[in-house]
Every structure is written in C-alpha cells, then in structure tokens.
Coordinates of C-alpha atoms in Angstrom, one line a residue:
M249 CA -28.7 80.0 27.8
D250 CA -28.2 81.6 24.4
V251 CA -25.4 83.0 22.4
D252 CA -27.6 85.8 20.9
A253 CA -26.8 88.7 23.3
A254 CA -29.7 90.8 22.0
K255 CA -32.2 88.1 22.7
V256 CA -30.8 87.4 26.1
R257 CA -31.0 91.1 27.0
L258 CA -34.6 91.2 25.7
L259 CA -35.6 88.2 27.9
Q260 CA -33.7 89.7 30.9
S261 CA -35.8 92.8 30.5
G262 CA -39.0 90.7 30.7
Q263 CA -39.9 90.9 27.0
I264 CA -40.9 87.7 25.3
P265 CA -40.1 87.5 21.5
I266 CA -43.1 85.2 20.8
Y267 CA -46.7 85.2 21.7
E268 CA -47.9 82.4 23.9
P269 CA -50.9 82.9 26.3
G270 CA -49.7 83.4 29.9
L271 CA -46.0 83.0 29.1
E272 CA -44.9 86.6 29.8
E273 CA -46.6 86.6 33.2
L274 CA -45.1 83.2 34.1
V275 CA -41.6 84.2 33.1
H276 CA -41.9 87.4 35.1
D277 CA -43.0 85.5 38.2
E278 CA -40.2 82.9 38.0
V279 CA -37.5 85.6 37.4
S280 CA -38.8 87.6 40.3
A281 CA -38.7 84.5 42.5
G282 CA -35.1 83.8 41.5
R283 CA -35.9 80.4 39.9
L284 CA -35.2 81.5 36.3
Q285 CA -32.5 83.5 34.7
F286 CA -31.2 84.1 31.2
V287 CA -27.5 84.0 30.5
E288 CA -25.3 84.3 27.4
G289 CA -22.8 81.7 26.3
Y290 CA -22.0 78.2 27.2
A291 CA -19.4 79.0 29.9
S292 CA -22.2 80.8 31.9
A293 CA -24.4 77.8 32.2
V294 CA -22.9 74.5 31.3
P295 CA -20.1 73.6 33.8
Q296 CA -22.3 73.6 36.9
A297 CA -25.3 71.9 35.2
E298 CA -26.7 68.6 36.4
A299 CA -29.1 68.4 33.4
L300 CA -28.8 70.2 30.0
F301 CA -31.6 70.4 27.6
I302 CA -30.8 70.9 23.9
C303 CA -33.8 73.0 22.6
V304 CA -32.7 74.2 19.2
G305 CA -34.5 74.2 15.8
T306 CA -34.4 71.3 13.4
P307 CA -36.0 72.8 10.3
S308 CA -36.6 70.9 7.1
L309 CA -34.0 70.9 4.3
P310 CA -35.2 70.9 0.6
D311 CA -35.1 67.1 0.4
G312 CA -37.1 66.6 3.6
R313 CA -34.2 65.8 5.9
A314 CA -34.1 67.6 9.3
D315 CA -31.4 70.2 9.5
T316 CA -29.4 69.1 12.5
S317 CA -26.6 71.6 12.2
Y318 CA -27.8 73.5 15.2
V319 CA -27.9 70.3 17.3
E320 CA -24.4 69.4 16.1
A321 CA -23.0 72.8 17.1
A322 CA -24.7 72.7 20.5
A323 CA -23.5 69.2 21.3
R324 CA -19.9 69.9 20.5
S325 CA -19.9 73.1 22.5
L326 CA -21.5 71.3 25.5
G327 CA -18.6 68.8 25.4
E328 CA -16.1 71.6 25.5
H329 CA -17.7 73.1 28.6
L330 CA -18.9 70.2 30.7
G331 CA -17.9 70.2 34.3
D332 CA -16.4 67.2 36.1
S333 CA -19.7 66.0 37.8
Y334 CA -22.2 63.7 36.2
C335 CA -24.6 65.3 33.8
V336 CA -27.5 64.2 31.6
I337 CA -27.7 65.8 28.2
I338 CA -31.3 65.8 27.0
N339 CA -32.4 66.0 23.4
K340 CA -35.6 68.1 23.6
S341 CA -35.3 69.0 20.0
T342 CA -37.1 66.8 17.5
V343 CA -34.2 64.8 16.0
P344 CA -33.9 62.0 13.5
I345 CA -33.9 58.4 14.8
G346 CA -30.5 57.5 16.1
S347 CA -29.5 61.0 17.1
G348 CA -28.9 60.0 20.7
D349 CA -25.8 58.0 19.7
W350 CA -24.7 60.8 17.3
V351 CA -25.0 63.5 20.0
G352 CA -23.0 61.4 22.4
M353 CA -20.3 61.1 19.8
L354 CA -20.2 64.9 19.2
V355 CA -20.1 65.6 23.0
R356 CA -17.1 63.2 23.3
Q357 CA -15.4 65.0 20.4
G358 CA -15.9 68.3 22.3
I359 CA -14.5 66.8 25.5
A360 CA -11.5 65.5 23.5
R361 CA -10.8 68.9 22.0
R362 CA -10.9 70.5 25.4
A363 CA -8.6 67.8 26.9
A364 CA -6.1 68.6 24.1
G365 CA -6.4 72.3 24.8
V366 CA -7.7 73.0 21.3
G367 CA -10.1 75.8 20.7
S368 CA -12.9 75.7 18.2
Q369 CA -14.9 78.2 16.2
S370 CA -18.3 76.8 17.0
V371 CA -21.6 77.8 15.6
A372 CA -24.1 78.1 18.4
V373 CA -27.8 78.6 18.2
A374 CA -30.6 80.5 19.9
A375 CA -32.5 78.0 22.0
L376 CA -35.2 80.4 23.0
G377 CA -37.8 82.5 21.2
G378 CA -39.3 80.1 18.7
S379 CA -36.6 80.2 16.0
A380 CA -33.0 79.4 15.6
S381 CA -30.5 82.2 15.1
V382 CA -26.8 81.6 14.5
A383 CA -23.8 83.3 16.0
T384 CA -20.1 82.4 15.8
C385 CA -18.2 82.1 19.0
A386 CA -14.7 83.3 19.2
T387 CA -11.8 80.9 18.9
A388 CA -10.2 80.2 22.3
T389 CA -7.7 77.8 23.8
L390 CA -9.7 75.6 26.1
P391 CA -8.4 74.7 29.5
A392 CA -8.5 70.9 30.1
P393 CA -11.1 69.7 32.6
P394 CA -9.9 68.5 36.0
A395 CA -11.3 65.1 35.2
A396 CA -13.0 63.4 32.3
P397 CA -16.6 64.5 32.4
T398 CA -19.2 61.7 32.8
F399 CA -22.5 62.1 31.0
D400 CA -25.4 60.3 29.4
V401 CA -27.5 61.4 26.5
V402 CA -31.3 61.1 27.0
S403 CA -34.1 61.5 24.5
N404 CA -37.0 63.4 26.1
P405 CA -39.4 64.5 23.3
E406 CA -41.7 67.4 23.8
F407 CA -45.4 67.4 23.1
L408 CA -46.3 71.0 23.5
R409 CA -49.0 72.6 21.4
E410 CA -48.6 76.3 20.5
G411 CA -51.3 78.3 22.2
S412 CA -51.6 75.9 25.2
A413 CA -47.9 75.2 25.8
I414 CA -47.9 76.1 29.5
A415 CA -50.8 73.8 30.3
D416 CA -49.2 71.0 28.3
A417 CA -45.9 71.4 30.1
L418 CA -47.4 71.4 33.6
N419 CA -50.1 68.8 32.9
P420 CA -48.5 66.4 30.3
D421 CA -50.3 63.3 29.0
R422 CA -47.1 61.4 29.4
I423 CA -43.4 61.9 29.9
V424 CA -41.2 59.8 27.5
I425 CA -37.7 59.0 28.5
G426 CA -35.3 57.3 26.1
A427 CA -32.1 56.3 28.0
E428 CA -29.4 53.6 27.9
S429 CA -28.4 53.7 31.6
D430 CA -30.2 53.3 35.0
R431 CA -28.3 56.3 36.2
A432 CA -29.7 58.5 33.5
V433 CA -33.3 57.3 34.2
A434 CA -32.8 58.0 37.9
R435 CA -31.7 61.6 37.2
M436 CA -34.7 62.1 34.9
R437 CA -37.1 60.8 37.5
E438 CA -35.6 63.2 40.0
L439 CA -35.9 66.0 37.6
Y440 CA -39.6 65.4 36.9
A441 CA -40.6 64.3 40.4
P442 CA -42.1 67.7 41.4
L443 CA -44.2 67.9 38.3
M444 CA -45.5 64.4 38.7
E445 CA -46.3 65.0 42.4
R446 CA -48.1 68.2 41.5
N447 CA -50.3 66.3 39.1
E448 CA -50.9 63.5 41.7
R449 CA -52.2 66.1 44.2
N450 CA -54.6 67.2 41.5
G451 CA -55.8 63.6 41.0
R452 CA -53.8 62.9 37.8
T453 CA -51.3 60.2 37.3
V454 CA -48.8 61.1 34.6
P455 CA -47.3 58.0 32.9
F456 CA -43.5 57.9 33.0
V457 CA -42.5 55.9 29.9
V458 CA -39.0 54.6 29.9
T459 CA -37.6 53.1 26.7
D460 CA -34.5 53.1 24.5
R461 CA -33.4 56.3 22.8
A462 CA -34.4 55.3 19.3
S463 CA -37.9 54.3 20.3
A464 CA -38.3 57.6 22.2
E465 CA -37.2 59.5 19.2
M466 CA -39.7 57.6 17.1
V467 CA -42.6 58.3 19.5
K468 CA -42.5 62.0 18.7
Y469 CA -42.5 61.4 14.9
A470 CA -45.1 58.8 15.1
A471 CA -47.4 60.9 17.3
N472 CA -47.3 63.9 15.0
A473 CA -47.6 61.7 11.9
F474 CA -50.8 60.1 13.3
L475 CA -52.4 63.4 14.2
A476 CA -51.6 64.8 10.8
T477 CA -53.1 61.6 9.2
K478 CA -56.4 62.1 11.1
I479 CA -56.7 65.7 9.8
S480 CA -55.9 64.7 6.2
F481 CA -58.3 61.7 6.5
I482 CA -61.2 63.9 7.7
N483 CA -60.5 66.4 4.9
E484 CA -60.7 63.6 2.3
I485 CA -64.0 62.6 3.8
A486 CA -65.1 66.3 3.7
N487 CA -64.4 66.5 0.0
I488 CA -66.5 63.4 -0.6
C489 CA -69.3 64.7 1.7
E490 CA -69.6 67.9 -0.5
R491 CA -70.1 65.8 -3.6
V492 CA -72.8 63.4 -2.1
G493 CA -74.6 65.9 0.1
A494 CA -73.5 64.8 3.5
D495 CA -72.3 67.1 6.4
V496 CA -68.8 66.3 7.5
R497 CA -69.5 67.8 11.0
E498 CA -72.1 65.1 11.6
V499 CA -69.8 62.4 10.2
S500 CA -67.0 63.6 12.5
R501 CA -69.3 63.5 15.4
G502 CA -70.6 60.0 14.6
I503 CA -67.2 58.4 14.1
G504 CA -65.5 60.4 16.9
L505 CA -67.9 58.7 19.5
D506 CA -66.2 55.4 18.7
A507 CA -63.6 55.0 21.4
R508 CA -61.3 53.4 18.9
V509 CA -61.2 56.6 16.9
G510 CA -61.8 59.5 19.2
S511 CA -63.0 63.0 18.3
A512 CA -59.7 64.9 18.5
F513 CA -58.2 66.1 15.3
L514 CA -61.3 65.2 13.3
H515 CA -62.2 68.8 12.3
A516 CA -62.3 69.4 8.5
G517 CA -60.9 72.6 7.1
I518 CA -58.0 73.9 5.1
G519 CA -55.4 71.6 6.6
W520 CA -52.6 71.8 9.1
G521 CA -49.6 74.0 9.2
G522 CA -47.1 75.2 11.7
S523 CA -43.5 74.2 12.3
C524 CA -44.0 70.6 13.5
F525 CA -46.3 68.5 11.3
P526 CA -44.7 69.5 8.0
K527 CA -41.1 69.0 9.0
D528 CA -41.7 65.9 11.1
L529 CA -43.6 64.0 8.3
A530 CA -41.0 65.0 5.8
S531 CA -38.2 63.8 8.1
L532 CA -39.9 60.5 8.9
S533 CA -40.6 59.9 5.2
H534 CA -36.9 60.7 4.4
T535 CA -35.8 58.3 7.2
G536 CA -37.8 55.5 5.6
R537 CA -36.2 56.1 2.3
E538 CA -32.8 56.1 3.8
Y539 CA -33.5 52.6 5.0
G540 CA -35.1 51.4 1.8
Y541 CA -38.8 51.9 2.7
E542 CA -41.3 54.1 0.8
S543 CA -43.9 55.4 3.3
H544 CA -46.8 55.8 0.8
L545 CA -49.3 56.7 3.5
L546 CA -47.2 59.5 5.0
D547 CA -46.6 60.9 1.5
A548 CA -50.3 60.8 0.8
V549 CA -51.1 62.6 4.1
Q550 CA -48.8 65.5 2.9
E551 CA -50.3 65.5 -0.6
V552 CA -53.8 65.7 0.7
N553 CA -52.9 68.6 3.0
A554 CA -51.2 70.6 0.3
A555 CA -54.3 70.2 -2.0
Q556 CA -56.7 71.1 0.8
R557 CA -55.2 74.6 1.2
L558 CA -56.5 75.4 -2.2
A559 CA -60.0 74.3 -1.5
V560 CA -61.1 77.8 -0.5
I561 CA -59.6 79.1 -3.8
R562 CA -61.9 76.7 -5.7
K563 CA -64.9 77.7 -3.7
L564 CA -64.2 81.4 -4.4
Q565 CA -63.9 80.6 -8.1
D566 CA -67.2 78.7 -8.0
R567 CA -69.0 81.6 -6.4
L568 CA -67.3 84.6 -7.9
K569 CA -66.2 83.0 -11.2
L570 CA -63.4 85.5 -12.1
I571 CA -61.1 86.3 -9.2
K572 CA -59.2 89.0 -11.1
G573 CA -60.2 92.5 -9.8
K574 CA -62.0 91.1 -6.8
T575 CA -61.2 92.1 -3.2
I576 CA -60.8 89.2 -0.8
A577 CA -60.5 89.5 3.0
L578 CA -58.5 86.9 4.9
W579 CA -59.5 86.6 8.6
G580 CA -56.6 85.0 10.4
L581 CA -52.9 84.6 9.3
A582 CA -51.3 82.5 12.1
F583 CA -51.4 78.7 11.5
K584 CA -53.7 78.3 14.5
P585 CA -55.4 80.4 17.2
G586 CA -53.4 81.2 20.3
T587 CA -50.1 82.0 18.5
D588 CA -48.5 84.5 16.2
D589 CA -46.6 81.8 14.4
L590 CA -46.7 82.0 10.6
R591 CA -44.5 79.1 9.8
D592 CA -46.1 77.1 7.1
A593 CA -49.4 78.8 7.8
P594 CA -52.1 78.1 5.1
A595 CA -52.9 81.8 4.9
L596 CA -49.6 82.5 3.2
L597 CA -50.2 80.2 0.3
I598 CA -53.8 81.3 0.0
A599 CA -52.8 85.0 -0.1
E600 CA -50.1 84.3 -2.6
R601 CA -52.4 82.3 -4.9
L602 CA -55.1 84.9 -4.8
T603 CA -52.6 87.6 -5.6
E604 CA -51.4 85.6 -8.6
L605 CA -55.0 85.3 -9.8
G606 CA -55.3 89.1 -9.8
A607 CA -57.2 89.7 -6.5
E608 CA -56.7 92.5 -4.0
V609 CA -56.0 90.7 -0.7
R610 CA -56.7 92.3 2.6
A611 CA -55.9 90.6 5.9
Y612 CA -56.3 90.8 9.6
D613 CA -55.1 88.6 12.5
P614 CA -55.6 89.4 16.3
R615 CA -52.0 88.5 17.1
A616 CA -49.9 87.9 14.0
M617 CA -49.8 91.4 12.4
E618 CA -46.3 92.2 13.4
A619 CA -45.1 88.8 12.3
A620 CA -46.9 89.3 9.0
R621 CA -45.1 92.6 8.4
R622 CA -41.8 90.9 9.1
H623 CA -42.7 88.0 6.8
G624 CA -43.9 90.1 4.0
V625 CA -47.3 88.5 3.6
K626 CA -48.8 89.3 0.2
A627 CA -51.8 91.2 1.5
E628 CA -52.7 94.6 2.7
L629 CA -52.7 94.4 6.5
C630 CA -55.7 96.0 8.1
A631 CA -56.6 97.4 11.5
D632 CA -59.4 94.9 12.3
A633 CA -61.8 92.4 10.9
Y634 CA -64.3 95.1 9.7
D635 CA -61.5 97.1 8.0
A636 CA -60.3 94.0 6.1
A637 CA -63.8 93.2 4.9
L638 CA -64.7 96.8 3.8
N639 CA -65.9 96.7 0.2
A640 CA -64.7 93.1 -0.1
D641 CA -66.3 90.6 -2.5
A642 CA -65.7 87.7 -0.1
I643 CA -64.2 86.9 3.3
V644 CA -62.2 83.7 3.9
L645 CA -62.0 82.6 7.6
V646 CA -58.5 81.0 7.7
T647 CA -57.8 80.9 11.5
E648 CA -60.6 80.3 13.9
W649 CA -59.9 83.0 16.5
A650 CA -62.8 83.4 19.0
E651 CA -62.9 87.1 18.0
F652 CA -64.4 86.2 14.6
S653 CA -67.4 84.5 16.2
E654 CA -68.3 87.7 18.0
I655 CA -68.7 90.0 15.0
D656 CA -71.5 92.4 14.4
W657 CA -72.9 90.7 11.4
T658 CA -75.2 93.5 10.3
R659 CA -72.3 96.0 10.3
L660 CA -70.1 93.6 8.5
H661 CA -72.8 92.8 5.9
D662 CA -73.4 96.5 5.2
G663 CA -69.8 97.2 4.6
M664 CA -69.2 94.5 2.0
R665 CA -69.6 94.7 -1.8
R666 CA -70.8 91.1 -1.8
P667 CA -71.6 89.3 1.5
L668 CA -69.9 86.0 0.7
L669 CA -68.1 84.2 3.6
V670 CA -66.0 81.1 3.0
D671 CA -65.6 79.4 6.4
G672 CA -62.3 77.5 6.0
R673 CA -62.6 76.1 9.5
N674 CA -66.3 75.4 9.9
A675 CA -66.1 77.6 12.9
L676 CA -69.1 80.0 12.3
D677 CA -72.8 79.5 12.8
R678 CA -74.3 79.0 9.3
A679 CA -77.9 79.7 10.3
T680 CA -76.9 83.1 11.9
L681 CA -75.0 84.1 8.8
L682 CA -77.8 83.2 6.4
W683 CA -80.3 85.1 8.6
H684 CA -78.1 88.2 8.2
G685 CA -78.1 87.8 4.4
F686 CA -74.7 86.2 3.9
E687 CA -73.8 83.6 1.3
Y688 CA -72.2 80.9 3.4
C689 CA -69.7 78.3 2.2
G690 CA -68.1 75.8 4.6
I691 CA -65.9 72.8 4.1
G692 CA -67.5 69.4 3.6
R693 CA -71.0 70.7 4.2

C-alpha cells in the first residue's frame, strides 16, 4: 500500500523503481499468481489486514536523530482505518529504542479520532521503492468502527543487504520478534511458518528469537554498529600496514581465521556508505546522549570512516602531486555492487573533493547512471569504463563491480594519459596490472 498514486501505477505495470537483482522477475511472478497486489491509500488495505508492516524511511536529522515523522503519520493513519478483528502492527522500519510503545500510543490516538468521528489531515509516506515520499491525504469525517479494534505492536527488524535482499529475505540468519503478548508472538510464528518450513526442507534451521520490543529494536542498531566497527577497525589497521610495510589482505586473512573474529566485513577500502550504517550509528549515538552516555567507540567508528573516504585523494596527490588540471576517472558510483543506491556513497564525496581541487572528473557505473543524473553527481557521466578512462591521468576504483575485473587492460592502458590505478577496494589483481604497465596503488598494501 502506498499513497503515491504514480508509484502504485508504476508497480502495477510491473516497473520497479529501484534496482535489486531478481526483484523485477519475482514481483512479476507473484503478481501473475495473484499473491501480490499494489493498492493506493489506507482504506484499500488496512481494515481487512491480519498483519500490517510499517516499512517507511527513518532518515537522519542534522543532529543524528532518526526522523520518525513518516512512522508517526503511518501509525496514526493505521489507527484510523483498523478493522474490528485482531491485528499485529509490525515495525519493520529501523526505529529508535522505545518506539514500540510510542507507535502503540499513536495507533490508539488514531482509533480515538475515528471513534469520535473526527477526520484528520494525515501525512502518509511511500513504503515502497527505497525512499520515502510524502503526500497529504484529504480531510474526511471518519465513520466509527463497529467495535474497538484490538491490536499489538511488534518489533521485527529487517536484516536485508542491498544487492542480495531476496536471498536474505528467503534465507534469513535469524528472525527477531519483539513482542509484549503471547498472542502477538503466536501471530508472528504463524506468519513466518512457511518461510521457516521452507528452510528446514533445505536443511537449515532459522532461529526464531523472541524478546521484548526494546531489545529487538536494539538488536538492529547493535548489529549494524558492530559491522561498521569491523570495517573501520580493518581500515585503521590498513593505514598502519601502509606505514610499516605489511599487507592488510594477509592480516585480514590471518585474523579472520580466528573463529572469535570471523572474516566477514574485514575488507579494507574507502569505507562504508549506504542508507543504514550512517544513520543507525548516528541514531544510536544520539540515543546514548539522550540517556546521559557518550558512546566514544561509536563516534570514533564514524570519524575513521569519514577520513577513510579521502584516502584515495591523498594517494592521488602523492602520485600526481598537483591535482589541478588532471583528469580522474571514477569506476563505480553506487555505495556497493548490486544496487543503484547512491545514498551516502563514498563516490559522491570523492568526486566533490576532486572537483574542488581543480580536477576534471569522469565517472561510470554499471547500474547507477540514471540515479547519478538525478542526483547531480559532480562528474561527467560516461558510456562505459573505457570512455571514463580515456586520456585520464588516473583511475580510482570506487565500487567493486565484477565488470571492472574483466577489463581489456591493454586497451585501457593505451587510452590513458598516465596509467595510474588507485584500487579503493583492493579488488583487482596487482600483478596483472603491473604486467600491463600500470602504476598500481591499493589500500593498506
């Protein structure tokens, strides 16, 4: 359900407004089978629902707080449209600790307004398509429900990774349920039973973690904060490796074999981006300050990441000396492979800083070119990787798309003014590039 009529029509026609591998085909199959439909407005979906997921954006405000205005609007509107049968209202959005109680209060306020026959002018949000859009619903006098609706609010955080969201949804590492009633837990078990049974048939047992709402909300923040910490940690180690002559790839391999550490998220580079890590760390730090605690480690994780994005600028300056008048090619704009998402992508800051230093910036991404045009990236957008590098003084690999590992290095070399390649993700084979006559510069190597 969405209040954005244009977006609903787009989805009804089979067009997906974001890029996610396999998503368009999956949506088409489910719509064709009658299991999935897209509707506009709360009245079209809410009264008959047994389970309602709130899936709206919670972007960061300037002070680090999560902007929960979209959640607030949705919760009140749900209360105004609930039917008379029991329903679970599920916070899928990443919300500050304690939001379960707050959402319950807002839903009850919506129910009270409806019982009083009072209309509201509610701001509703787009729950689909990767970003929140705001529309104002018309004021109307609401008919009172036949009986006071009964509901529970549940926290059910999502752990989807862009680029592998379908696999993560169908084969989750765990399902976390924060609930305050046995009835709500039973409804959630019923809801997830087919998915859990599917995994059991494939030899996987998916842990079903039941806890209180505040703890479930904290699980999401803590998980993202820990993963971001691992990345910032290995980038700190990479910076020391460069100074002492060690290779961070070998260090990562060595410590990753320790079962207490694990190898995931120990890949040095230019830092993390996207919509989740930045806003979740900022929100968690802000929550700590609200309750009188300064989270020094979380603040340091963010500071290290911000500085790491400029590491490639320093490497270019070391090799090229003056940046002014040079042509720099950026390979990759999305914050990670498998998506066209530019939210807090490192490429944006790198392009902006290079432009400020007087460079001509040319860029190419296999999937994010249209998003880059909409975003107004400070770079000339090119047709392909070779076009971006034509007559360039250096290439910076920003996003480790597989396409960039399959380049004709001889053709690339011959088209550049200076064959310098700064590998911001340590994704390319150094020996191959040196053999083809490139100057190679990695991270922590």
